[in-house]
Amino acid sequence: MSKKKKVNVIGAGVIGITTALILQRNGYQVQILAEHWPGDSNINYTSPWAGAAWRPHFYLYPKKNVDKFERISFKAFWSLLQIPDTGLMSTTIYDYMDKKPVVYRSDWFKEFFRVLPPYKLPPGVEFGLSYTTITINGPKYIRWLLKQFTIAGGKIKKVRLSHINESFDDDVDIVVNCTGIGARTFGGVQDSTVFPTRGQTVTVWAPHIKTSCFRSKFNCITYIIPREDGEVVLGGTYEENNLNEKPNLKTTESIIQRCRELCPELTSSKGAHALKILSYEVGLRPSRIDGIRLEIEEKKNSKGKDIIICHNYGHHSYGYSSSWGSCLEAFELIEAAITNERGNEKLNSKL
Ligand SMILES: Cc1cc2nc3c(=O)[nH]c(=O)nc-3n(C[C@H](O)[C@H](O)[C@H](O)COP(=O)(O)OP(=O)(O)OC[C@H]3O[C@@H](n4cnc5c(N)ncnc54)[C@H](O)[C@@H]3O)c2cc1C
Ligand SMILES: *[C@@H]1O[C@H](CO)[C@@H](O)[C@H](O)[C@H]1NC(C)=O
Ligand SMILES: *[C@@H]1O[C@H](CO)[C@@H](O)[C@H](O)[C@H]1NC(C)=O
Ligand SMILES: *[C@@H]1O[C@H](CO)[C@@H](O)[C@H](O)[C@H]1NC(C)=O
């Protein structure tokens, strides 16, 4: 028996923790290093600010394997629904699109979605789908995820790294890069193709809202996402390269107006004053020109020991929806890299 491989995962957002959990469940000895953790509120920590709903992203950004990742993740979330305290809830979603997208036609989507007949569409909407989905109370879900990791013996370390090499501890074999928007400025990483896409939301108390609604026109998506605890997240905006962490009043008003139009039941047909507002929030989606970066790099630490690096960042607006799938892919890349390394060692020993 070879001894357990040691892994440092950098980042404690939904991507870092999910990757850590999959590696741990497959026999690796895992530590998470991160500056921000579940429970923290910071503009540089995206996961707590997400709506969030599992919803395929029909027209945004280069997708690569995103639809495969979303499919795997849906199944994983579905199997977690029965567990208490995950922050997950199943719900029906009405997904309206002012322009019909092309991608929805893949086979899996066909069996999954019901296309709404034209008479059921609001004015101005060309195409609509309805399906059963899962909404995710982001802050609660990542707390639950982290707990699964720590009760199984996972180690955590609160630290801000200024360079990736600071994670190359002597006994570490593998480092996973799940730094989200941090990958833009992270020393040794500095991926200039990563950029923020600002999202502003309003969280209200509306336990009578049980269905989710989305309406998309180009880069403007209005959404209503009910959570299991009676809170409902209203959104949204997609503002590229806007780093303003303060909620903008005009944007708030626009969100509320768009959401009331989409779902009059929000205020039970009374005025906007009937809304019970809990908070105004801003998050920065970790966008990347070529989509998610899932890639292996081989490096050496200061003692000349080989270290496998696996990148897993740039999840834009689908970090939750694609989490289990993309983190499973990261795990598979790592396993393949180890097999490859062992093959090379064996070869070298014979030459
Ligand atoms: C308004 C809004 C709505 C959204 N809605 C949805 C939705 O409905 N569905 C969906 O799937 N997604 C949604 N998203 C997107 C989703 O939130 C992100 O894709 C996801 O949270 C990204 O997670 P992450 O783990 O990559 O990054 P983060 O959560 O930002 O985590 C990054 C981690 O890396 C750490 N880190 C970074 N740099 C360093 C460093 N130098 N040293 C130490 N630690 C470091 C941070 O401290 C943090 O722990 C939404 C986002 C927003 C803003
Ligand atoms: C977020 O990160 C940027 C870049 O590293 C930094 O300049 C800024 O101060 C951080 N903001 C907060 C609130 O921590
Ligand atoms: C990491 O790399 C930087 C830049 O090359 C270097 O200055 C620093 O000493 C290195 N730190 C460690 C811990 O190796
Ligand atoms: C993180 O990503 C960058 C590339 O953007 C890479 O150069 C760096 O080595 C990565 N660090 C880790 C720890 O994976």
Tab-separated table of C-alpha atoms and ligand atoms in Angstrom:
chain	number	residue	atom	x	y	z
A	1	MET	CA	0.000	0.000	0.000
A	2	SER	CA	1.405	3.360	-0.967
A	3	LYS	CA	0.792	6.046	1.627
A	4	LYS	CA	-2.010	8.571	1.212
A	5	LYS	CA	-1.236	11.418	-1.165
A	6	LYS	CA	-1.274	14.814	0.528
A	7	VAL	CA	-3.276	17.604	-1.043
A	8	ASN	CA	-3.541	21.308	-0.355
A	9	VAL	CA	-6.732	22.808	-1.787
A	10	ILE	CA	-6.618	26.602	-2.000
A	11	GLY	CA	-10.050	28.201	-1.589
A	12	ALA	CA	-13.072	27.550	0.627
A	13	GLY	CA	-15.839	28.537	-1.787
A	14	VAL	CA	-18.254	25.979	-3.208
A	15	ILE	CA	-15.567	24.835	-5.669
A	16	GLY	CA	-12.713	24.407	-3.179
A	17	ILE	CA	-14.786	22.590	-0.573
A	18	THR	CA	-16.496	20.292	-3.113
A	19	THR	CA	-13.130	19.367	-4.649
A	20	ALA	CA	-11.656	18.743	-1.183
A	21	LEU	CA	-14.590	16.513	-0.242
A	22	ILE	CA	-14.327	14.381	-3.398
A	23	LEU	CA	-10.565	13.916	-2.915
A	24	GLN	CA	-11.046	13.055	0.763
A	25	ARG	CA	-13.738	10.471	-0.038
A	26	ASN	CA	-11.311	8.865	-2.469
A	27	GLY	CA	-8.529	8.326	0.033
A	28	TYR	CA	-6.459	11.491	-0.187
A	29	GLN	CA	-5.279	13.372	2.886
A	30	VAL	CA	-6.661	16.849	2.300
A	31	GLN	CA	-6.148	20.293	3.830
A	32	ILE	CA	-8.010	23.435	2.716
A	33	LEU	CA	-6.109	26.743	2.836
A	34	ALA	CA	-8.158	29.909	2.409
A	35	GLU	CA	-8.535	33.488	3.452
A	36	HIS	CA	-12.362	33.452	3.555
A	37	TRP	CA	-14.598	30.737	4.997
A	38	PRO	CA	-18.307	29.925	5.238
A	39	GLY	CA	-19.783	32.529	7.580
A	40	ASP	CA	-17.528	35.328	6.260
A	41	SER	CA	-18.869	38.232	4.190
A	42	ASN	CA	-16.380	39.714	1.772
A	43	ILE	CA	-16.591	41.011	-1.772
A	44	ASN	CA	-13.641	38.747	-2.711
A	45	TYR	CA	-15.582	35.653	-1.615
A	46	THR	CA	-18.352	34.938	-4.122
A	47	SER	CA	-20.083	31.797	-2.893
A	48	PRO	CA	-22.164	33.370	-0.077
A	49	TRP	CA	-23.726	35.895	-2.489
A	50	ALA	CA	-25.202	33.454	-4.991
A	51	GLY	CA	-28.983	33.041	-5.393
A	52	ALA	CA	-28.731	30.181	-6.082
A	53	ALA	CA	-30.598	27.891	-8.397
A	54	TRP	CA	-29.601	24.953	-10.526
A	55	ARG	CA	-30.351	26.330	-13.965
A	56	PRO	CA	-28.521	25.645	-17.225
A	57	HIS	CA	-27.016	28.786	-18.646
A	58	PHE	CA	-28.502	28.845	-22.066
A	59	TYR	CA	-26.692	31.648	-23.743
A	60	LEU	CA	-23.900	32.950	-21.624
A	61	TYR	CA	-20.183	32.400	-22.201
A	62	PRO	CA	-18.167	29.620	-23.788
A	63	LYS	CA	-19.478	26.470	-22.226
A	64	LYS	CA	-17.030	23.662	-22.983
A	65	ASN	CA	-18.151	20.833	-20.705
A	66	VAL	CA	-20.461	22.948	-18.609
A	67	ASP	CA	-23.624	21.138	-19.642
A	68	LYS	CA	-22.054	17.798	-18.710
A	69	PHE	CA	-20.966	19.257	-15.350
A	70	GLU	CA	-24.458	20.646	-14.760
A	71	ARG	CA	-26.032	17.271	-15.494
A	72	ILE	CA	-23.757	15.451	-13.034
A	73	SER	CA	-24.323	18.148	-10.418
A	74	PHE	CA	-28.084	17.984	-10.757
A	75	LYS	CA	-28.022	14.270	-9.932
A	76	ALA	CA	-25.712	14.877	-6.981
A	77	PHE	CA	-27.914	17.662	-5.571
A	78	TRP	CA	-31.020	15.545	-6.061
A	79	SER	CA	-29.526	12.783	-3.943
A	80	LEU	CA	-28.737	15.289	-1.154
A	81	LEU	CA	-32.317	16.599	-0.946
A	82	GLN	CA	-33.383	14.186	1.797
A	83	ILE	CA	-30.542	15.182	4.120
A	84	PRO	CA	-31.429	17.857	6.719
A	85	ASP	CA	-29.594	21.215	6.963
A	86	THR	CA	-28.139	21.244	3.441
A	87	GLY	CA	-30.097	24.386	2.469
A	88	LEU	CA	-31.471	22.628	-0.634
A	89	MET	CA	-35.086	22.652	-1.822
A	90	SER	CA	-36.785	21.230	-4.890
A	91	THR	CA	-39.072	23.564	-6.778
A	92	THR	CA	-40.690	24.218	-10.139
A	93	ILE	CA	-39.056	26.861	-12.273
A	94	TYR	CA	-40.590	28.890	-15.079
A	95	ASP	CA	-37.775	29.938	-17.353
A	96	TYR	CA	-38.791	32.598	-19.897
A	97	MET	CA	-36.531	33.790	-22.697
A	98	ASP	CA	-37.190	36.801	-24.879
A	99	LYS	CA	-35.165	35.103	-27.642
A	100	LYS	CA	-35.193	31.377	-28.207
A	101	PRO	CA	-31.746	29.896	-27.480
A	102	VAL	CA	-30.159	27.170	-29.588
A	103	VAL	CA	-28.475	25.014	-26.986
A	104	TYR	CA	-31.487	23.631	-25.133
A	105	ARG	CA	-31.979	20.999	-27.830
A	106	SER	CA	-29.439	18.508	-26.526
A	107	ASP	CA	-31.042	15.147	-25.822
A	108	TRP	CA	-30.822	15.314	-22.105
A	109	PHE	CA	-32.443	18.729	-22.042
A	110	LYS	CA	-35.279	17.361	-24.169
A	111	GLU	CA	-36.308	14.743	-21.655
A	112	PHE	CA	-35.804	17.109	-18.745
A	113	PHE	CA	-37.633	20.253	-19.833
A	114	ARG	CA	-41.242	20.914	-20.722
A	115	VAL	CA	-41.588	23.529	-23.449
A	116	LEU	CA	-44.376	25.942	-22.506
A	117	PRO	CA	-47.112	26.502	-25.096
A	118	PRO	CA	-47.202	30.085	-26.508
A	119	TYR	CA	-50.408	30.997	-24.656
A	120	LYS	CA	-48.620	30.436	-21.341
A	121	LEU	CA	-45.864	32.939	-22.127
A	122	PRO	CA	-45.849	36.546	-20.851
A	123	PRO	CA	-45.956	39.273	-23.540
A	124	GLY	CA	-42.571	39.770	-25.249
A	125	VAL	CA	-41.345	36.259	-24.444
A	126	GLU	CA	-40.516	34.059	-27.443
A	127	PHE	CA	-39.738	30.842	-25.623
A	128	GLY	CA	-40.350	29.321	-22.212
A	129	LEU	CA	-39.521	26.160	-20.316
A	130	SER	CA	-40.727	24.686	-17.100
A	131	TYR	CA	-38.856	22.054	-15.129
A	132	THR	CA	-38.265	20.755	-11.662
A	133	THR	CA	-35.099	22.152	-10.184
A	134	ILE	CA	-33.241	22.651	-6.944
A	135	THR	CA	-32.611	25.933	-5.194
A	136	ILE	CA	-29.589	26.292	-2.982
A	137	ASN	CA	-29.287	28.527	0.068
A	138	GLY	CA	-25.630	29.326	-0.677
A	139	PRO	CA	-24.311	30.370	2.764
A	140	LYS	CA	-26.084	27.445	4.443
A	141	TYR	CA	-25.014	24.880	1.840
A	142	ILE	CA	-21.289	25.759	1.992
A	143	ARG	CA	-21.404	25.595	5.800
A	144	TRP	CA	-22.929	22.124	5.509
A	145	LEU	CA	-20.330	21.068	2.912
A	146	LEU	CA	-17.439	22.228	5.066
A	147	LYS	CA	-18.861	20.343	8.032
A	148	GLN	CA	-18.878	17.100	6.017
A	149	PHE	CA	-15.210	17.688	5.272
A	150	THR	CA	-14.117	18.487	8.835
A	151	ILE	CA	-16.094	15.717	10.558
A	152	ALA	CA	-14.395	13.234	8.227
A	153	GLY	CA	-11.028	14.504	9.505
A	154	GLY	CA	-10.256	17.187	6.909
A	155	LYS	CA	-7.869	19.905	8.042
A	156	ILE	CA	-8.408	23.615	7.518
A	157	LYS	CA	-6.047	26.576	7.717
A	158	LYS	CA	-7.052	30.236	7.561
A	159	VAL	CA	-4.373	32.055	5.623
A	160	ARG	CA	-3.980	34.567	2.850
A	161	LEU	CA	-1.343	33.349	0.411
A	162	SER	CA	0.496	35.959	-1.593
A	163	HIS	CA	2.094	33.393	-3.885
A	164	ILE	CA	1.073	29.923	-4.936
A	165	ASN	CA	4.461	28.537	-3.855
A	166	GLU	CA	3.512	29.201	-0.219
A	167	SER	CA	1.225	26.176	-0.501
A	168	PHE	CA	4.051	23.874	-1.594
A	169	ASP	CA	4.665	22.392	1.868
A	170	ASP	CA	7.481	19.836	1.900
A	171	ASP	CA	5.218	16.823	2.198
A	172	VAL	CA	2.541	18.004	-0.240
A	173	ASP	CA	2.079	16.088	-3.494
A	174	ILE	CA	-0.836	17.960	-5.038
A	175	VAL	CA	-2.107	21.546	-4.955
A	176	VAL	CA	-5.558	22.496	-6.256
A	177	ASN	CA	-6.217	26.073	-7.307
A	178	CYS	CA	-9.840	27.013	-6.454
A	179	THR	CA	-9.308	30.706	-5.848
A	180	GLY	CA	-12.271	32.071	-7.863
A	181	ILE	CA	-11.902	35.778	-8.534
A	182	GLY	CA	-8.649	35.618	-6.517
A	183	ALA	CA	-6.957	33.890	-9.489
A	184	ARG	CA	-6.803	37.318	-11.114
A	185	THR	CA	-4.315	38.699	-8.594
A	186	PHE	CA	-2.840	35.578	-7.019
A	187	GLY	CA	0.979	35.595	-7.217
A	188	GLY	CA	2.244	32.848	-9.520
A	189	VAL	CA	-1.210	32.650	-11.058
A	190	GLN	CA	-2.219	36.172	-12.130
A	191	ASP	CA	-4.642	34.972	-14.764
A	192	SER	CA	-5.535	38.157	-16.621
A	193	THR	CA	-8.363	36.389	-18.470
A	194	VAL	CA	-10.283	36.226	-15.174
A	195	PHE	CA	-12.603	39.177	-14.623
A	196	PRO	CA	-15.494	40.002	-12.293
A	197	THR	CA	-19.124	40.075	-13.388
A	198	ARG	CA	-20.967	41.982	-10.702
A	199	GLY	CA	-24.345	40.747	-9.518
A	200	GLN	CA	-26.651	42.726	-7.282
A	201	THR	CA	-29.584	41.136	-5.457
A	202	VAL	CA	-32.291	41.908	-2.912
A	203	THR	CA	-33.233	39.273	-0.330
A	204	VAL	CA	-36.815	39.416	0.930
A	205	TRP	CA	-38.965	37.478	3.375
A	206	ALA	CA	-41.739	35.817	1.334
A	207	PRO	CA	-42.415	32.235	2.487
A	208	HIS	CA	-45.569	32.091	0.331
A	209	ILE	CA	-43.423	32.094	-2.851
A	210	LYS	CA	-42.680	28.473	-3.731
A	211	THR	CA	-41.844	28.591	-7.437
A	212	SER	CA	-38.835	30.101	-9.126
A	213	CYS	CA	-39.046	32.373	-12.165
A	214	PHE	CA	-36.413	33.578	-14.612
A	215	ARG	CA	-36.741	35.952	-17.532
A	216	SER	CA	-33.728	36.520	-19.768
A	217	LYS	CA	-33.080	39.097	-22.419
A	218	PHE	CA	-29.495	39.147	-23.637
A	219	ASN	CA	-27.431	40.244	-20.660
A	220	CYS	CA	-30.368	41.182	-18.459
A	221	ILE	CA	-31.764	38.377	-16.358
A	222	THR	CA	-34.534	38.903	-13.865
A	223	TYR	CA	-34.977	36.132	-11.338
A	224	ILE	CA	-36.860	35.048	-8.270
A	225	ILE	CA	-35.305	32.249	-6.249
A	226	PRO	CA	-37.165	30.954	-3.184
A	227	ARG	CA	-35.088	29.258	-0.484
A	228	GLU	CA	-36.043	26.498	1.922
A	229	ASP	CA	-36.187	28.901	4.875
A	230	GLY	CA	-38.756	31.408	3.526
A	231	GLU	CA	-36.239	33.855	2.125
A	232	VAL	CA	-36.481	34.758	-1.552
A	233	VAL	CA	-33.620	36.175	-3.605
A	234	LEU	CA	-34.520	38.763	-6.234
A	235	GLY	CA	-32.104	39.608	-9.031
A	236	GLY	CA	-30.264	40.436	-10.954
A	237	THR	CA	-27.492	42.134	-12.854
A	238	TYR	CA	-24.495	41.055	-14.957
A	239	GLU	CA	-22.027	43.962	-14.881
A	240	GLU	CA	-18.654	43.044	-16.331
A	241	ASN	CA	-15.555	44.550	-14.699
A	242	ASN	CA	-17.615	46.512	-12.179
A	243	LEU	CA	-15.988	46.098	-8.750
A	244	ASN	CA	-18.324	48.313	-6.747
A	245	GLU	CA	-19.173	46.431	-3.569
A	246	LYS	CA	-21.943	48.862	-2.532
A	247	PRO	CA	-25.516	48.176	-3.659
A	248	ASN	CA	-26.656	50.786	-6.167
A	249	LEU	CA	-30.060	52.298	-5.334
A	250	LYS	CA	-31.253	52.658	-8.943
A	251	THR	CA	-30.311	49.028	-9.579
A	252	THR	CA	-32.239	47.940	-6.490
A	253	GLU	CA	-35.328	49.771	-7.717
A	254	SER	CA	-35.008	48.202	-11.156
A	255	ILE	CA	-34.643	44.706	-9.670
A	256	ILE	CA	-37.725	45.137	-7.498
A	257	GLN	CA	-39.772	46.522	-10.377
A	258	ARG	CA	-38.719	43.764	-12.784
A	259	CYS	CA	-39.412	41.065	-10.202
A	260	ARG	CA	-42.849	42.402	-9.311
A	261	GLU	CA	-43.718	42.434	-12.997
A	262	LEU	CA	-42.545	38.844	-13.383
A	263	CYS	CA	-44.228	37.661	-10.191
A	264	PRO	CA	-47.039	39.917	-8.866
A	265	GLU	CA	-47.647	37.417	-6.008
A	266	LEU	CA	-44.434	38.717	-4.426
A	267	THR	CA	-46.331	41.637	-2.940
A	268	SER	CA	-49.716	39.877	-3.089
A	269	SER	CA	-50.646	42.581	-5.627
A	270	LYS	CA	-50.069	45.341	-3.060
A	271	GLY	CA	-47.446	48.043	-3.749
A	272	ALA	CA	-43.660	47.642	-3.542
A	273	HIS	CA	-43.900	48.854	0.093
A	274	ALA	CA	-45.424	45.475	0.968
A	275	LEU	CA	-42.065	43.776	0.343
A	276	LYS	CA	-40.273	42.677	3.500
A	277	ILE	CA	-36.677	43.467	2.559
A	278	LEU	CA	-33.995	41.661	4.556
A	279	SER	CA	-30.812	42.768	2.763
A	280	TYR	CA	-29.212	44.239	-0.335
A	281	GLU	CA	-26.275	42.240	-1.630
A	282	VAL	CA	-23.457	42.379	-4.161
A	283	GLY	CA	-21.241	39.543	-5.399
A	284	LEU	CA	-18.595	39.233	-8.102
A	285	ARG	CA	-18.909	36.207	-10.369
A	286	PRO	CA	-15.489	34.773	-11.227
A	287	SER	CA	-15.740	34.970	-15.032
A	288	ARG	CA	-13.057	33.824	-17.435
A	289	ILE	CA	-12.714	34.410	-21.152
A	290	ASP	CA	-12.332	30.703	-22.021
A	291	GLY	CA	-14.705	29.433	-19.334
A	292	ILE	CA	-13.715	27.202	-16.417
A	293	ARG	CA	-10.010	26.410	-16.198
A	294	LEU	CA	-9.618	22.710	-15.487
A	295	GLU	CA	-6.034	21.864	-16.167
A	296	ILE	CA	-2.993	20.094	-14.730
A	297	GLU	CA	0.398	21.775	-14.397
A	298	GLU	CA	3.503	20.043	-13.053
A	299	LYS	CA	5.859	22.082	-10.860
A	300	LYS	CA	8.688	21.473	-8.424
A	301	ASN	CA	8.896	22.761	-4.859
A	302	SER	CA	12.042	24.476	-3.531
A	303	LYS	CA	13.529	21.026	-2.721
A	304	GLY	CA	13.027	19.756	-6.252
A	305	LYS	CA	10.081	17.500	-5.401
A	306	ASP	CA	7.398	17.140	-8.117
A	307	ILE	CA	4.075	18.766	-7.348
A	308	ILE	CA	0.917	18.265	-9.366
A	309	ILE	CA	-1.129	21.431	-9.663
A	310	CYS	CA	-4.751	21.259	-10.717
A	311	HIS	CA	-6.585	24.445	-11.631
A	312	ASN	CA	-10.303	24.642	-10.991
A	313	TYR	CA	-11.523	28.231	-11.228
A	314	GLY	CA	-13.495	30.620	-13.435
A	315	HIS	CA	-17.029	29.300	-12.788
A	316	HIS	CA	-18.781	32.586	-13.603
A	317	SER	CA	-22.513	32.282	-12.927
A	318	TYR	CA	-22.667	28.482	-12.715
A	319	GLY	CA	-20.378	27.661	-9.776
A	320	TYR	CA	-23.115	25.843	-7.856
A	321	SER	CA	-24.897	24.366	-10.890
A	322	SER	CA	-21.670	22.836	-12.178
A	323	SER	CA	-19.897	22.204	-8.854
A	324	TRP	CA	-20.083	18.407	-8.483
A	325	GLY	CA	-19.342	17.812	-12.161
A	326	SER	CA	-16.394	20.165	-12.488
A	327	CYS	CA	-14.884	19.043	-9.182
A	328	LEU	CA	-15.240	15.396	-10.220
A	329	GLU	CA	-13.359	16.309	-13.406
A	330	ALA	CA	-10.597	17.947	-11.305
A	331	PHE	CA	-10.346	14.721	-9.289
A	332	GLU	CA	-10.122	12.625	-12.479
A	333	LEU	CA	-7.403	14.877	-13.901
A	334	ILE	CA	-5.411	14.456	-10.692
A	335	GLU	CA	-5.775	10.652	-10.750
A	336	ALA	CA	-4.634	10.574	-14.384
A	337	ALA	CA	-1.635	12.785	-13.589
A	338	ILE	CA	-0.606	10.461	-10.735
A	339	THR	CA	-0.907	7.395	-12.965
A	340	ASN	CA	1.194	9.174	-15.545
A	341	GLU	CA	3.830	10.134	-12.938
A	342	ARG	CA	4.008	6.535	-11.657
A	343	GLY	CA	4.377	5.332	-15.253
A	344	ASN	CA	7.290	7.696	-15.794
A	345	GLU	CA	8.976	6.593	-12.550
A	346	LYS	CA	8.652	2.955	-13.551
A	347	LEU	CA	10.032	3.688	-16.996
A	348	ASN	CA	12.964	5.682	-15.595
A	349	SER	CA	13.818	2.901	-13.153
A	350	LYS	CA	14.190	0.494	-16.080
A	351	LEU	CA	16.277	2.748	-18.329
B	1	LIG	C1	-25.472	37.492	-7.463
B	1	LIG	C2	-24.943	36.133	-7.824
B	1	LIG	C3	-25.830	35.108	-8.139
B	1	LIG	C4	-25.355	33.846	-8.483
B	1	LIG	N1	-26.270	32.871	-8.765
B	1	LIG	C5	-25.837	31.627	-9.060
B	1	LIG	C6	-26.764	30.594	-9.324
B	1	LIG	O1	-27.983	30.807	-9.284
B	1	LIG	N2	-26.282	29.363	-9.625
B	1	LIG	C7	-24.945	29.100	-9.672
B	1	LIG	O2	-24.554	27.976	-9.951
B	1	LIG	N3	-24.036	30.069	-9.426
B	1	LIG	C8	-24.453	31.326	-9.128
B	1	LIG	N4	-23.532	32.314	-8.909
B	1	LIG	C9	-22.110	32.036	-9.159
B	1	LIG	C10	-21.411	31.356	-8.000
B	1	LIG	O3	-21.648	32.081	-6.824
B	1	LIG	C11	-19.901	31.273	-8.286
B	1	LIG	O4	-19.657	30.671	-9.544
B	1	LIG	C12	-19.199	30.446	-7.210
B	1	LIG	O5	-19.528	30.921	-5.916
B	1	LIG	C13	-17.674	30.465	-7.376
B	1	LIG	O6	-17.125	29.729	-6.322
B	1	LIG	P1	-15.574	29.607	-6.093
B	1	LIG	O7	-15.402	28.570	-5.049
B	1	LIG	O8	-14.883	29.421	-7.397
B	1	LIG	O9	-15.091	31.055	-5.572
B	1	LIG	P2	-15.256	31.776	-4.130
B	1	LIG	O10	-16.524	31.401	-3.484
B	1	LIG	O11	-14.992	33.213	-4.371
B	1	LIG	O12	-14.088	31.166	-3.254
B	1	LIG	C14	-12.743	31.524	-3.457
B	1	LIG	C15	-11.924	31.047	-2.274
B	1	LIG	O13	-10.521	31.245	-2.562
B	1	LIG	C16	-9.928	31.922	-1.482
B	1	LIG	N5	-8.764	32.658	-1.980
B	1	LIG	C17	-8.638	33.370	-3.134
B	1	LIG	N6	-7.410	33.910	-3.228
B	1	LIG	C18	-6.734	33.518	-2.112
B	1	LIG	C19	-5.418	33.728	-1.616
B	1	LIG	N7	-4.534	34.467	-2.292
B	1	LIG	N8	-5.062	33.175	-0.429
B	1	LIG	C20	-5.947	32.421	0.278
B	1	LIG	N9	-7.208	32.181	-0.145
B	1	LIG	C21	-7.600	32.717	-1.325
B	1	LIG	C22	-11.025	32.812	-0.938
B	1	LIG	O14	-10.704	33.275	0.370
B	1	LIG	C23	-12.196	31.843	-0.985
B	1	LIG	O15	-12.156	30.969	0.125
B	1	LIG	C24	-23.967	33.589	-8.539
B	1	LIG	C25	-23.085	34.611	-8.206
B	1	LIG	C26	-23.548	35.865	-7.845
B	1	LIG	C27	-22.580	36.933	-7.486
B	2	LIG	C1	-10.271	42.302	-2.515
B	2	LIG	O1	-9.128	41.904	-3.241
B	2	LIG	C2	-8.443	43.001	-3.864
B	2	LIG	C3	-7.349	42.408	-4.725
B	2	LIG	O2	-6.519	41.555	-4.006
B	2	LIG	C4	-7.938	43.951	-2.777
B	2	LIG	O3	-7.283	45.052	-3.372
B	2	LIG	C5	-9.125	44.441	-1.943
B	2	LIG	O4	-8.674	45.235	-0.874
B	2	LIG	C6	-9.937	43.266	-1.393
B	2	LIG	N1	-11.160	43.761	-0.760
B	2	LIG	C7	-11.544	43.410	0.462
B	2	LIG	C8	-12.804	44.043	0.978
B	2	LIG	O5	-10.936	42.596	1.167
B	3	LIG	C1	7.778	32.212	-4.042
B	3	LIG	O1	8.152	32.838	-5.255
B	3	LIG	C2	8.517	34.218	-5.084
B	3	LIG	C3	8.685	34.817	-6.477
B	3	LIG	O2	9.431	33.970	-7.319
B	3	LIG	C4	9.765	34.296	-4.217
B	3	LIG	O3	10.143	35.646	-4.033
B	3	LIG	C5	9.459	33.672	-2.864
B	3	LIG	O4	10.635	33.626	-2.061
B	3	LIG	C6	8.912	32.247	-3.035
B	3	LIG	N1	8.427	31.789	-1.738
B	3	LIG	C7	8.551	30.529	-1.331
B	3	LIG	C8	7.944	30.189	-0.008
B	3	LIG	O5	9.137	29.674	-1.986
B	4	LIG	C1	-3.192	28.833	-10.130
B	4	LIG	O1	-3.371	29.206	-11.482
B	4	LIG	C2	-2.288	29.822	-12.143
B	4	LIG	C3	-2.642	30.125	-13.560
B	4	LIG	O2	-3.634	31.031	-13.653
B	4	LIG	C4	-1.017	28.986	-12.071
B	4	LIG	O3	0.072	29.626	-12.702
B	4	LIG	C5	-0.725	28.679	-10.648
B	4	LIG	O4	0.378	27.819	-10.570
B	4	LIG	C6	-1.931	28.042	-9.995
B	4	LIG	N1	-1.648	27.765	-8.626
B	4	LIG	C7	-2.051	26.662	-8.012
B	4	LIG	C8	-1.663	26.469	-6.595
B	4	LIG	O5	-2.705	25.794	-8.561
